[in-house]
Coordinates of C-alpha atoms in Angstrom, one line a residue:
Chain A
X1 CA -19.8 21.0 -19.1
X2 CA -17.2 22.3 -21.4
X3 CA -15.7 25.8 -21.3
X4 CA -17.7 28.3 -23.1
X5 CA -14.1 30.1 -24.1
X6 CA -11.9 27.3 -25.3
X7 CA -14.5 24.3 -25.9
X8 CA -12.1 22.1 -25.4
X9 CA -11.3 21.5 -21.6
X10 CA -13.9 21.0 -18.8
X11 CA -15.5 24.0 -17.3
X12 CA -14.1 23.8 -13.8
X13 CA -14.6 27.3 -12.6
X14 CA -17.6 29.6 -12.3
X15 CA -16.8 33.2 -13.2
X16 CA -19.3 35.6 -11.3
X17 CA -19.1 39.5 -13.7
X18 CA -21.1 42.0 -12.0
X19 CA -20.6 44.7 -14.2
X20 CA -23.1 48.1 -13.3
X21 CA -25.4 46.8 -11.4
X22 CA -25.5 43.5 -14.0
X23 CA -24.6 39.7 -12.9
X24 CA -23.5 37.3 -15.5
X25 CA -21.9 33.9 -15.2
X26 CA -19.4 32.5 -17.3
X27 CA -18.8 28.7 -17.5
X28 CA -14.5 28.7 -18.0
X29 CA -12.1 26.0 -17.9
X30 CA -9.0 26.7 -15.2
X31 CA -6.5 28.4 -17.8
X32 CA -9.2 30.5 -19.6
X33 CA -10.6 31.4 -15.7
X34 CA -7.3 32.7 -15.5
X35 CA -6.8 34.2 -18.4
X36 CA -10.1 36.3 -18.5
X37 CA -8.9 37.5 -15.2
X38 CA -5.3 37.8 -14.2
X39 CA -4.8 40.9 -16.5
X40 CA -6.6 43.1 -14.0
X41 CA -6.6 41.3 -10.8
X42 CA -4.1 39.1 -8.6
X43 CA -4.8 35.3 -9.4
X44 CA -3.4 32.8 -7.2
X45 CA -5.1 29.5 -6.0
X46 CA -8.1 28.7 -8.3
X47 CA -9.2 25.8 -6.5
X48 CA -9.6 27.0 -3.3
X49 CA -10.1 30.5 -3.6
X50 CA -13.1 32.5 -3.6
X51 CA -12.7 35.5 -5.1
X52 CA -14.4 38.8 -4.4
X53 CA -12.7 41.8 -5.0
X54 CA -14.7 45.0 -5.5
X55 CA -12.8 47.1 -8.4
X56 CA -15.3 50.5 -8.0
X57 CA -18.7 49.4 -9.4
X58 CA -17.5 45.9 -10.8
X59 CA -17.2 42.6 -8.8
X60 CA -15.7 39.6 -10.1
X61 CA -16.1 36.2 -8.0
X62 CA -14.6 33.3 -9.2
X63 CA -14.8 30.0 -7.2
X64 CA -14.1 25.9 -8.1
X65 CA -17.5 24.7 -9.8
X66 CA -17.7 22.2 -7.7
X67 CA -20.6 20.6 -9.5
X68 CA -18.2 20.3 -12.9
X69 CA -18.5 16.2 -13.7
X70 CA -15.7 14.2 -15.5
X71 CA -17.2 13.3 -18.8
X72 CA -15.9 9.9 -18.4
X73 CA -17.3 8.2 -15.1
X74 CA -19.4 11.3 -14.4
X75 CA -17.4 11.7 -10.5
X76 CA -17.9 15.7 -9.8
X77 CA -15.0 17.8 -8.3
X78 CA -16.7 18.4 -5.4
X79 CA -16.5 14.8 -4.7
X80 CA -12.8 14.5 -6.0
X81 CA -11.7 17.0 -3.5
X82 CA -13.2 15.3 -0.5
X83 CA -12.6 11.6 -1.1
X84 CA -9.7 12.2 -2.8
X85 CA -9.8 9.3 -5.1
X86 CA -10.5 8.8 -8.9
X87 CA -13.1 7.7 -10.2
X88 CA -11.6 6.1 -13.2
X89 CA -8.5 6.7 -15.6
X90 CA -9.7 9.9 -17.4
X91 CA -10.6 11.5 -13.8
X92 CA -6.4 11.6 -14.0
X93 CA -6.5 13.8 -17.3
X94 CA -10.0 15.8 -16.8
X95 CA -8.5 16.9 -13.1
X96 CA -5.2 17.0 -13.9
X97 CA -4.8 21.0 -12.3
X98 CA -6.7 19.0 -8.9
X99 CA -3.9 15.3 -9.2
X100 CA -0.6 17.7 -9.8
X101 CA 0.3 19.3 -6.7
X102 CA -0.7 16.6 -4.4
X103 CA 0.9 13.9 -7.0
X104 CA 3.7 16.2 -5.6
X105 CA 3.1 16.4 -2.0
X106 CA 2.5 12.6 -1.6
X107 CA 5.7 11.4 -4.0
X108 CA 7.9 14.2 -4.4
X109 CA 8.4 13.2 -8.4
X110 CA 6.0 13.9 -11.1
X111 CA 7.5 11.2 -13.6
X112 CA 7.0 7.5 -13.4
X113 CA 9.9 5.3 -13.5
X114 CA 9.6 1.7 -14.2
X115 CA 7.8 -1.0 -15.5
X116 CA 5.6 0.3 -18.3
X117 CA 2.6 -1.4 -20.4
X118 CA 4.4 -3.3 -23.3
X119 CA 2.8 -0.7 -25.6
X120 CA 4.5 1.9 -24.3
X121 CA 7.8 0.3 -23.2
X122 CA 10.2 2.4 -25.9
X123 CA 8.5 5.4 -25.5
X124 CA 9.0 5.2 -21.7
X125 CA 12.3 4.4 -21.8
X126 CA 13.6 8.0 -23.5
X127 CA 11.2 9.6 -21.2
X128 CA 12.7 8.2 -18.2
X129 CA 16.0 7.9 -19.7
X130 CA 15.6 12.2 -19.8
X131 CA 14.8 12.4 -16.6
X132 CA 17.8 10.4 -15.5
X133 CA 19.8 12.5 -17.4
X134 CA 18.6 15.9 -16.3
X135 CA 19.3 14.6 -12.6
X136 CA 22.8 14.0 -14.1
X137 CA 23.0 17.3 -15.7
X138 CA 21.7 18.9 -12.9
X139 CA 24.3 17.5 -10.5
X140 CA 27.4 18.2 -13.0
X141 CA 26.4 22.1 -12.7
X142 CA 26.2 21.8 -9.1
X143 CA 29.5 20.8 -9.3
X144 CA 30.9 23.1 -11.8
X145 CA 31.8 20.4 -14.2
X146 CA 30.9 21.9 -16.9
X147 CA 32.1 19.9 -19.6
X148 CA 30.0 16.8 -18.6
X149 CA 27.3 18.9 -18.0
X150 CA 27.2 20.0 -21.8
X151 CA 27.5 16.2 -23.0
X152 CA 24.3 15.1 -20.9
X153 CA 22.7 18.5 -22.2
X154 CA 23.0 17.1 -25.6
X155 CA 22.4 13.0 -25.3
X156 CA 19.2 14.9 -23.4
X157 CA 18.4 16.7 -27.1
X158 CA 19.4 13.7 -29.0
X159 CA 16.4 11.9 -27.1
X160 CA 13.8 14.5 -27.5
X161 CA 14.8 14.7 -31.5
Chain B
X1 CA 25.9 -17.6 10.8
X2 CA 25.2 -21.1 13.2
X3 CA 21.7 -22.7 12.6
X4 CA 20.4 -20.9 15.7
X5 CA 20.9 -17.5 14.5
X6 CA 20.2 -18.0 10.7
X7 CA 16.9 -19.6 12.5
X8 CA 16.5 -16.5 14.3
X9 CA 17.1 -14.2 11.5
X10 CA 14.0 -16.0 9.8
X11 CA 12.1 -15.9 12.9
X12 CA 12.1 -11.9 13.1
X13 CA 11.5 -11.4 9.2
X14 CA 8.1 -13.0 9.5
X15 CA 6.8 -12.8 6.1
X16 CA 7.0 -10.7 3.5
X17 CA 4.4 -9.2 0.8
X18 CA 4.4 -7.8 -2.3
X19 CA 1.6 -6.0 -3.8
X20 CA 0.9 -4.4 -7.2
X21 CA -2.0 -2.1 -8.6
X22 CA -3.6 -2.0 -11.5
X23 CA -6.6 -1.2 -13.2
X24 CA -8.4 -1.5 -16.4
X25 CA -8.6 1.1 -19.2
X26 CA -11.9 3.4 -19.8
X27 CA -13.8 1.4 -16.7
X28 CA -15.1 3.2 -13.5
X29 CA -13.4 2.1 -10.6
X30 CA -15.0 -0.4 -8.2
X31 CA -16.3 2.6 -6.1
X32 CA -17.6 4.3 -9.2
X33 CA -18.2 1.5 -10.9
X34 CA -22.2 -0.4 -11.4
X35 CA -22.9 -4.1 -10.5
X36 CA -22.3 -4.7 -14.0
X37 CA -19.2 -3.2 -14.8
X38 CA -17.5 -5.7 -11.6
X39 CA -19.3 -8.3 -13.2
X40 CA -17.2 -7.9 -16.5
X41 CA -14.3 -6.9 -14.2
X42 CA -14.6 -10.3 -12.5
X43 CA -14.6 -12.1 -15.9
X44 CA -12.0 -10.2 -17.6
X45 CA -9.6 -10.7 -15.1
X46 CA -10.4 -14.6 -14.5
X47 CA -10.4 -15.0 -18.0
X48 CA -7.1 -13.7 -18.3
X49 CA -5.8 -16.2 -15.5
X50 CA -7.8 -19.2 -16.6
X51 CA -7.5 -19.0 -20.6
X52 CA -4.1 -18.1 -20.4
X53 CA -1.9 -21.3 -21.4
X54 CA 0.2 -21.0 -18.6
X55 CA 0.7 -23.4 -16.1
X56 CA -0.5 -20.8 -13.8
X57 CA -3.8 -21.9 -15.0
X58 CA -4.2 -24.6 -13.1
X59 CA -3.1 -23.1 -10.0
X60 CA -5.6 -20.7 -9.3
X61 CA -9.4 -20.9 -8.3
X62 CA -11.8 -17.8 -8.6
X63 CA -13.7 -17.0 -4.9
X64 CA -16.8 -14.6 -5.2
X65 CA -16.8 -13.0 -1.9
X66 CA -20.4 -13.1 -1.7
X67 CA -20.4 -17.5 -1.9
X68 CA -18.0 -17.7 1.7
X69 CA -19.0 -17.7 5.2
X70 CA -17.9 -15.4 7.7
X71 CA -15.0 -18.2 9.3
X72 CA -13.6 -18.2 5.7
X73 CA -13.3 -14.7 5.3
X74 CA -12.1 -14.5 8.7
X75 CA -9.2 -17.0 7.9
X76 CA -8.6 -14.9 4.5
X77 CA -8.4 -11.6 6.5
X78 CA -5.6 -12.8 9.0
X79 CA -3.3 -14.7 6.5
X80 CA -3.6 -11.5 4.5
X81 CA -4.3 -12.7 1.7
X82 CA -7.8 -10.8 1.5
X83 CA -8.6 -7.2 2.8
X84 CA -11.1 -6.1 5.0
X85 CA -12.1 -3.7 2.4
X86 CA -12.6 -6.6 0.0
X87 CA -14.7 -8.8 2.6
X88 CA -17.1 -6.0 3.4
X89 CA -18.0 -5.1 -0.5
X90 CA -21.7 -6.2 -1.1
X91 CA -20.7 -7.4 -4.3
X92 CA -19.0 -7.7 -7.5
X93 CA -15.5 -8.1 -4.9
X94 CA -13.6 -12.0 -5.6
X95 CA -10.2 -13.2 -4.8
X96 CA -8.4 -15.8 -7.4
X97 CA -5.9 -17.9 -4.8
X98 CA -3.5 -20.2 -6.4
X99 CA -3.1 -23.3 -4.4
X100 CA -0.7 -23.0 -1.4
X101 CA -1.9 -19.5 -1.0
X102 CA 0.8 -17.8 -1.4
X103 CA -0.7 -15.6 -4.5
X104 CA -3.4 -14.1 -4.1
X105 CA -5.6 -11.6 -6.7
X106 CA -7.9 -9.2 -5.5
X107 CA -10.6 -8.3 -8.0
X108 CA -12.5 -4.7 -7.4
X109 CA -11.1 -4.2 -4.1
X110 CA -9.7 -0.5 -4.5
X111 CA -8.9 -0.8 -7.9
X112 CA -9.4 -3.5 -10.0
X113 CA -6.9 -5.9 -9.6
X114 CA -4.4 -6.2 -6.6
X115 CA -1.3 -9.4 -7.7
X116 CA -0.6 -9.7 -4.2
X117 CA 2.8 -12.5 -3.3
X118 CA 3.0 -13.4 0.3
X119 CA 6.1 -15.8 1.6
X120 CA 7.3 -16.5 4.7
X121 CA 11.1 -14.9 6.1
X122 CA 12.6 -12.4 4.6
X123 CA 12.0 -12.9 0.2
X124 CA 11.3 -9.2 -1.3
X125 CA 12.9 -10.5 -4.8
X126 CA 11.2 -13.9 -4.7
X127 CA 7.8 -12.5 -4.0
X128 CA 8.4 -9.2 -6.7
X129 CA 9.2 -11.7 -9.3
X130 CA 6.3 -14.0 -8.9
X131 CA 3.8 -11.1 -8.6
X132 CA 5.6 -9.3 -11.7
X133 CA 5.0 -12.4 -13.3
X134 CA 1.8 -12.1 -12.9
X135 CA 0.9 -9.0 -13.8
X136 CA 2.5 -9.7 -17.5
X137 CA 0.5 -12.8 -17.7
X138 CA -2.9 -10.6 -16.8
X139 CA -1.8 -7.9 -18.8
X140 CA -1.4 -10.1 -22.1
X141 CA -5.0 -10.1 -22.2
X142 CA -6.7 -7.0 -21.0
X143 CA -5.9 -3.2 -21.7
X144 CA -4.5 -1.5 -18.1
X145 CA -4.9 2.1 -17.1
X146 CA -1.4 3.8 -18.0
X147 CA -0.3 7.3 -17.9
X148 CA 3.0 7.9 -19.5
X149 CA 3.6 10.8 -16.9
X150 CA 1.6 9.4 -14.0
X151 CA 2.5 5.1 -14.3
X152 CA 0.0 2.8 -13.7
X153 CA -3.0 4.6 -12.9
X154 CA -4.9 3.5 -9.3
X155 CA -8.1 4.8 -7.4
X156 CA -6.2 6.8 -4.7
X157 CA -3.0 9.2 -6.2
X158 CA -0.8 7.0 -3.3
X159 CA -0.8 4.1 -5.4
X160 CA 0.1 6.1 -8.5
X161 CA 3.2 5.4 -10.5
X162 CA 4.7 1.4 -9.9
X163 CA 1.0 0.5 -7.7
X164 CA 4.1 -1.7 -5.7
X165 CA 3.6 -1.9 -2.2
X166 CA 6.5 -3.9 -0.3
X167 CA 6.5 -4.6 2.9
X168 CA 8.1 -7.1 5.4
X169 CA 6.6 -8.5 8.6
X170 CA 8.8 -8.1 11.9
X171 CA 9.0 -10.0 15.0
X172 CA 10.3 -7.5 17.1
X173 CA 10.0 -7.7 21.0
X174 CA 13.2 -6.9 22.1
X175 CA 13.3 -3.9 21.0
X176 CA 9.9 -3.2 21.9
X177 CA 10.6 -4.0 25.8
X178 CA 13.6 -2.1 25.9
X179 CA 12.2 0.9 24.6
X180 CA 14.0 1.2 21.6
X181 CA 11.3 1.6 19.0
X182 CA 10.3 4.6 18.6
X183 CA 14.2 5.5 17.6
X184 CA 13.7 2.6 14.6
X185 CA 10.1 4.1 14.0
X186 CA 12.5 7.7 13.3
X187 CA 15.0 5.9 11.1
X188 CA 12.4 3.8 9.1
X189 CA 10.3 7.1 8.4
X190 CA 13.6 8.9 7.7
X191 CA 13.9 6.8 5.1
X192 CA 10.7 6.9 3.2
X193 CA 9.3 4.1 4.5
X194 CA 6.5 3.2 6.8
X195 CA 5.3 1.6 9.6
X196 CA 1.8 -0.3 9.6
X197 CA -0.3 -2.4 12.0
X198 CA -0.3 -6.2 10.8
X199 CA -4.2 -5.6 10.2
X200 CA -4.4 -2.2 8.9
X201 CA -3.8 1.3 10.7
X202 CA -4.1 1.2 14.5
X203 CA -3.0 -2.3 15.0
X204 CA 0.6 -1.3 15.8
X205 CA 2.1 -3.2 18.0
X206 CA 0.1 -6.4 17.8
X207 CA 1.9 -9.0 18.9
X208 CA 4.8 -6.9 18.8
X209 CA 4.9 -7.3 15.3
X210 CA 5.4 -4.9 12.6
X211 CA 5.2 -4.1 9.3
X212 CA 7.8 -1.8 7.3
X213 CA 6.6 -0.7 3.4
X214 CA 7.8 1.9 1.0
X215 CA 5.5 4.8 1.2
X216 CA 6.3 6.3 -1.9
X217 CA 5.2 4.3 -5.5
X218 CA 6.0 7.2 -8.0
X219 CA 9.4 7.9 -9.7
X220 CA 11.1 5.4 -7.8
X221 CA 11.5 2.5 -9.7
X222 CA 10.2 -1.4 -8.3
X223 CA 13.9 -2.3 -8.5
X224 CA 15.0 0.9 -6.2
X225 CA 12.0 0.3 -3.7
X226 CA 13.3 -3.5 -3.0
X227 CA 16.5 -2.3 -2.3
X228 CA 15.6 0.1 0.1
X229 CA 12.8 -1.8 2.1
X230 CA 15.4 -4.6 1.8
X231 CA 18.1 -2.5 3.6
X232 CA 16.3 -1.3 5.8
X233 CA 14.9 -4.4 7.3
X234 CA 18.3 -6.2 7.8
X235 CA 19.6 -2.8 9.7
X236 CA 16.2 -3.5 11.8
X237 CA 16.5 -7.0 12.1
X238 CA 20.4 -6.5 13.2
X239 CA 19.1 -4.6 15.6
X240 CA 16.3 -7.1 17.4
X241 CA 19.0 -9.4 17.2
X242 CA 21.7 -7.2 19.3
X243 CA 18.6 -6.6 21.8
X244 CA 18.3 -10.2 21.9
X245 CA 21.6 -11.0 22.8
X246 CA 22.1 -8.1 25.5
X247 CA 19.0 -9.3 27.2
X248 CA 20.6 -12.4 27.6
X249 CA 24.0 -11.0 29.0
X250 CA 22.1 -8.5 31.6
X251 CA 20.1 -11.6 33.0
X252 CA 17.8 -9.0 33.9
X253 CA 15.1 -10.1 35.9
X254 CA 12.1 -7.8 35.2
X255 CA 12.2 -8.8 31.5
X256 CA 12.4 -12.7 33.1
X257 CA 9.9 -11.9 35.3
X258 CA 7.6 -10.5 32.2
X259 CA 8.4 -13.5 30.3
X260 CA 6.9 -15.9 33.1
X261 CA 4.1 -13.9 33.6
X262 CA 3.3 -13.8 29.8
X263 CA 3.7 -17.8 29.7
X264 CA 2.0 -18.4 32.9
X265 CA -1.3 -16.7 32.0
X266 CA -0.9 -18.3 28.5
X267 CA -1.1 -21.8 30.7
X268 CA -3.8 -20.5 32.3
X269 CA -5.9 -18.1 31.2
X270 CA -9.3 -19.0 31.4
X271 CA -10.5 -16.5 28.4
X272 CA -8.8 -14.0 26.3
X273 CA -8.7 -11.4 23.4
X274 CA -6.9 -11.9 20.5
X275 CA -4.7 -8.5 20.9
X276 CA -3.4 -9.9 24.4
X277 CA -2.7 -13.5 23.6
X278 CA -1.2 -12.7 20.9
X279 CA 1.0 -10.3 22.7
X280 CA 1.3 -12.8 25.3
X281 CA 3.0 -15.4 23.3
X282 CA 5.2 -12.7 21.5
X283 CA 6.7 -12.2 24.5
X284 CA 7.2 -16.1 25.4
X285 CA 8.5 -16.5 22.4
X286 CA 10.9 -14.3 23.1
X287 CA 12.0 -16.1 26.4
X288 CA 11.9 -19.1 24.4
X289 CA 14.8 -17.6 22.3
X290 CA 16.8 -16.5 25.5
X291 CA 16.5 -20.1 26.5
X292 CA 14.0 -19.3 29.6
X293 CA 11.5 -21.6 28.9
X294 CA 13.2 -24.9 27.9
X295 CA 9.8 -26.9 28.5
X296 CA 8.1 -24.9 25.7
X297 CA 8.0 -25.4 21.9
X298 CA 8.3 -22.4 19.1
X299 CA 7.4 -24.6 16.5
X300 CA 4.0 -25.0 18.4
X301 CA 3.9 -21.3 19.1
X302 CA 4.1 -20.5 16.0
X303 CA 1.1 -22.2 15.3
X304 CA -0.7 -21.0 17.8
X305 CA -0.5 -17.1 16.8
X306 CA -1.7 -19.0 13.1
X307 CA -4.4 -20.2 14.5
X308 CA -5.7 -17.6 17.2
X309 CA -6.3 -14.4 14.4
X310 CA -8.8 -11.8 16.0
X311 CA -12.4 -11.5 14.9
X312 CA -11.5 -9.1 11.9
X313 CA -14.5 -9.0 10.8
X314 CA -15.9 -7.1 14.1
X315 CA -13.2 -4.8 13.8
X316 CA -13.9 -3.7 10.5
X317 CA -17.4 -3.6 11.1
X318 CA -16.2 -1.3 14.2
X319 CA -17.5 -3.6 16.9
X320 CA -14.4 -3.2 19.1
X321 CA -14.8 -6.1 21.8
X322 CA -14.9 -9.5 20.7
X323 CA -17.4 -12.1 22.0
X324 CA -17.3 -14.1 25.5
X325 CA -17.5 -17.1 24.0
X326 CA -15.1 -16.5 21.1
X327 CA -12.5 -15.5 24.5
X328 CA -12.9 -18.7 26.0
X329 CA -12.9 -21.0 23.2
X330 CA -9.1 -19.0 22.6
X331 CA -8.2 -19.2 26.0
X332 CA -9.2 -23.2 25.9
X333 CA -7.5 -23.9 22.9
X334 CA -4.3 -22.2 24.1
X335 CA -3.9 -24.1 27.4
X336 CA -4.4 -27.0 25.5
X337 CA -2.0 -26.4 22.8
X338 CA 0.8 -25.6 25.4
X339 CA 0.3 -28.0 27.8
X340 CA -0.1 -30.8 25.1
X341 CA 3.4 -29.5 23.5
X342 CA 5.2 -29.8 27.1
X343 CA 3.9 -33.5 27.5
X344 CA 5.5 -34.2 24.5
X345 CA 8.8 -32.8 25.4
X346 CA 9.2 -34.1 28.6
X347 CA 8.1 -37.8 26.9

């Protein structure tokens, strides 16, 4: 299912309105589940949470749709979250709010370095050439040195042009 | 180094394996994936072996799981060069083996292909290049799964980034009868690394052997993971060695007593599990080392703890105990082995 805000990303959380006495449900994506609710209440951890806070008359619940289904191999979230496997390459981009933070936990690094597919070899090689460099840049401001600092800061901009 | 000790170095660092991940672009995989989607799996990736012009060619034969016999697979399992995860899948699972075994492919295991290089001693570049190799000969011909933040993309998030697995295979009962392990178990974890049973979790401690592998696959590159598994096992293996050597100096007699025991029951031993005889001649070759057993041959041991593997496919079934009969067939061919090796020595 595709969110009924954006229509572009997968509708991976069920919004519950209950509005005077009135239910309805709302089919969102994660950012647009946010979105539609962060202005009036506190947001924090989409996936888990199950959110019921009663503002007067008005209840809003919003909880994982565990049910959502990658469009690709058809795995659900529900699934996802217990086995903790993919179910195929676009799992990787359809769960991508579900892969980051434990990509995280289990490496440490979010970026790839290393052999690439030969299609993507020069691409990779700025990207991970960047990430060297911000290491570097990062470690020259540590130490004060600020002059070296400013020449990684702009081979870093040279790369991204 | 004099030929005992470079022998000795080799002896510790039993083998060493290097293993990539990959998988195929837009396909289920193999635990998502339908009967007919491993079908084109199977002949995707054998094509890309077989039609290749390589000389690799030639090499390699393609094994459906599903046409070997239980012994086979059993033999496959314990030289490593198949999983238990691949023996057990009903079907669409193969292995493509070149010919002295020492490259093996694993088609729909976890993910869809596994270049796996097993060699003996200590050879982490050796075995890297040969399964790097490859992986650019497989991925000439079919699209992988690549994600320009994420690396090769795998099944489980583990395997994400490099899909390299490295790992080395130590013989270390020294330091495992002197109670120093679980201090190297703190340094290897310290270091990002970890520790595995030769057969999978919970088989620790097997024969007192060991098996030390990066842990982490993603932003690290293949080059940096070498290095450090490959540090880290000579610190290891420096170690086992000092062990070795002080065991020898002390003369103590409980570990001389051990050793006897260990080699005696080997003699005689009327049946036995894998798990013990294999611990059992860990331990004897050990003494052989400190020159306690002149009338034995390691050669023959070695050959031996080849030969004795335990009945994997039980354990991955979860049937814990092996059979009577299987026990006493081992025990048999042990006391023969031995005995047969010390007639030829005293000859």
């Amino acid at each position: 299912m595709i969110c009924v805000k954006c229509k572009k990303k997968p509708a991976l959380m069920q919004l519950t309105i209950i509005k005077n006495g009135k239910k309805s449900e709302l089919n969102l994506c994660e950012d647009c589940a946010k979105e539609s609710v962060i202005n009036s209440y506190m947001f924090e951890n989409l996936i888990t949470a199950l959110f019921h806070i009663a503002n007067e008359d008005d209840t809003v619940l919003v909880k994982a749709d565990n049910t959502a289904r990658c469009s690709h191999c058809g795995l659900t979230y529900g699934e996802l979250s217990s086995s903790g496997k993919a179910g195929c390459d676009g799992c990787y981009e359809e769960f991508a709010s579900l892969f980051s933070p434990v990509v995280k936990k289990i490496h440490g690094k979010t970026q790839h370095m290393g052999k690439s597919i030969s299609s993507r070899k020069e691409e990779m090689r700025s990207r991970q050439e960047i990430v060297i460099l911000k290491e570097k840049l990062e470690e020259a401001v540590q130490n004060e040195n600020y002059e070296k600092a400013a020449e990684y800061r702009d081979l870093i901009k040279s790369y991204k042009q | 180094m004099n030929i005992k000790t470079e022998k000795r170095l080799a002896d510790i660092a039993v083998s060493t394996r290097v293993r990539l991940a990959r998988n195929l672009k837009s396909r289920p995989f193999p635990h998502r994936a339908s009967e007919e989607v491993l079908k084109k799996v199977c002949q995707d990736v054998s094509g890309a072996i077989f039609e290749s012009n390589s000389y690799i060619a030639e090499e390699f034969k393609f094994i459906d799981m599903n046409a070997i016999g239980d012994n086979e697979k059993e033999r496959l399992m314990a030289t490593h060069l198949i999983s238990p995860n691949l023996a057990l899948r009903s079907h669409g699972a193969a292995v493509m083996l070149n010919q002295n075994e020492q490259i093996s492919i694993l088609v729909n295991e976890e993910d869809h292909i596994r270049i796996q290089c097993i060699l003996p001693g200590l050879a982490l570049e050796e075995a890297f290049e040969t399964a790097n190799k490859i992986d650019d000969l497989i991925e000439s011909r079919v699209e992988y799964a690549f994600d320009d933040e994420l690396g090769y993309l795998t099944a489980c998030p583990t395997n994400l980034g490099t899909g390299a697995r490295m790992s080395v295979m130590l013989h270390l009962p020294a330091l495992t009868l002197t109670n120093n392990i679980e201090k190297m178990l703190y340094t290897v974890s310290r270091c990002g690394l970890t520790i595995r049973g030769i057969y999978g979790e919970g088989t620790e401690n097997m024969g007192d052997l060991y098996q030390i592998s990066n842990q982490k696959s993603l932003g690290v590159k293949e080059e940096e993971i070498l290095l450090s598994v490959k540090s880290v096992t000579r610190g290891i293996i420096k170690r086992e060695r000092e062990m070795r050597e002080e065991l020898i100096e002390k003369g103590d007699t409980t570990i001389q007593d051990k050793i006897m025991r260990a080699y005696g029951t080997l003699l005689y031993a009327q049946k036995i599990e894998a798990k013990e005889a294999m611990q059992l001649l860990s331990i004897a070759k050990l003494g052989i080392d400190m020159d306690l057993l002149p009338e034995a041959n390691i050669e023959k041991i070695d050959e031996v703890i080849g030969n004795i593997y335990p009945s994997l496919l039980r354990y991955a079934k979860g049937i814990p105990n092996e059979e009577n009969i299987v026990n006493i067939q081992r025990a048999d061919y042990i006391r023969q082995a031995l005995r047969s090796a010390e007639n030829e020595k005293q000859r």
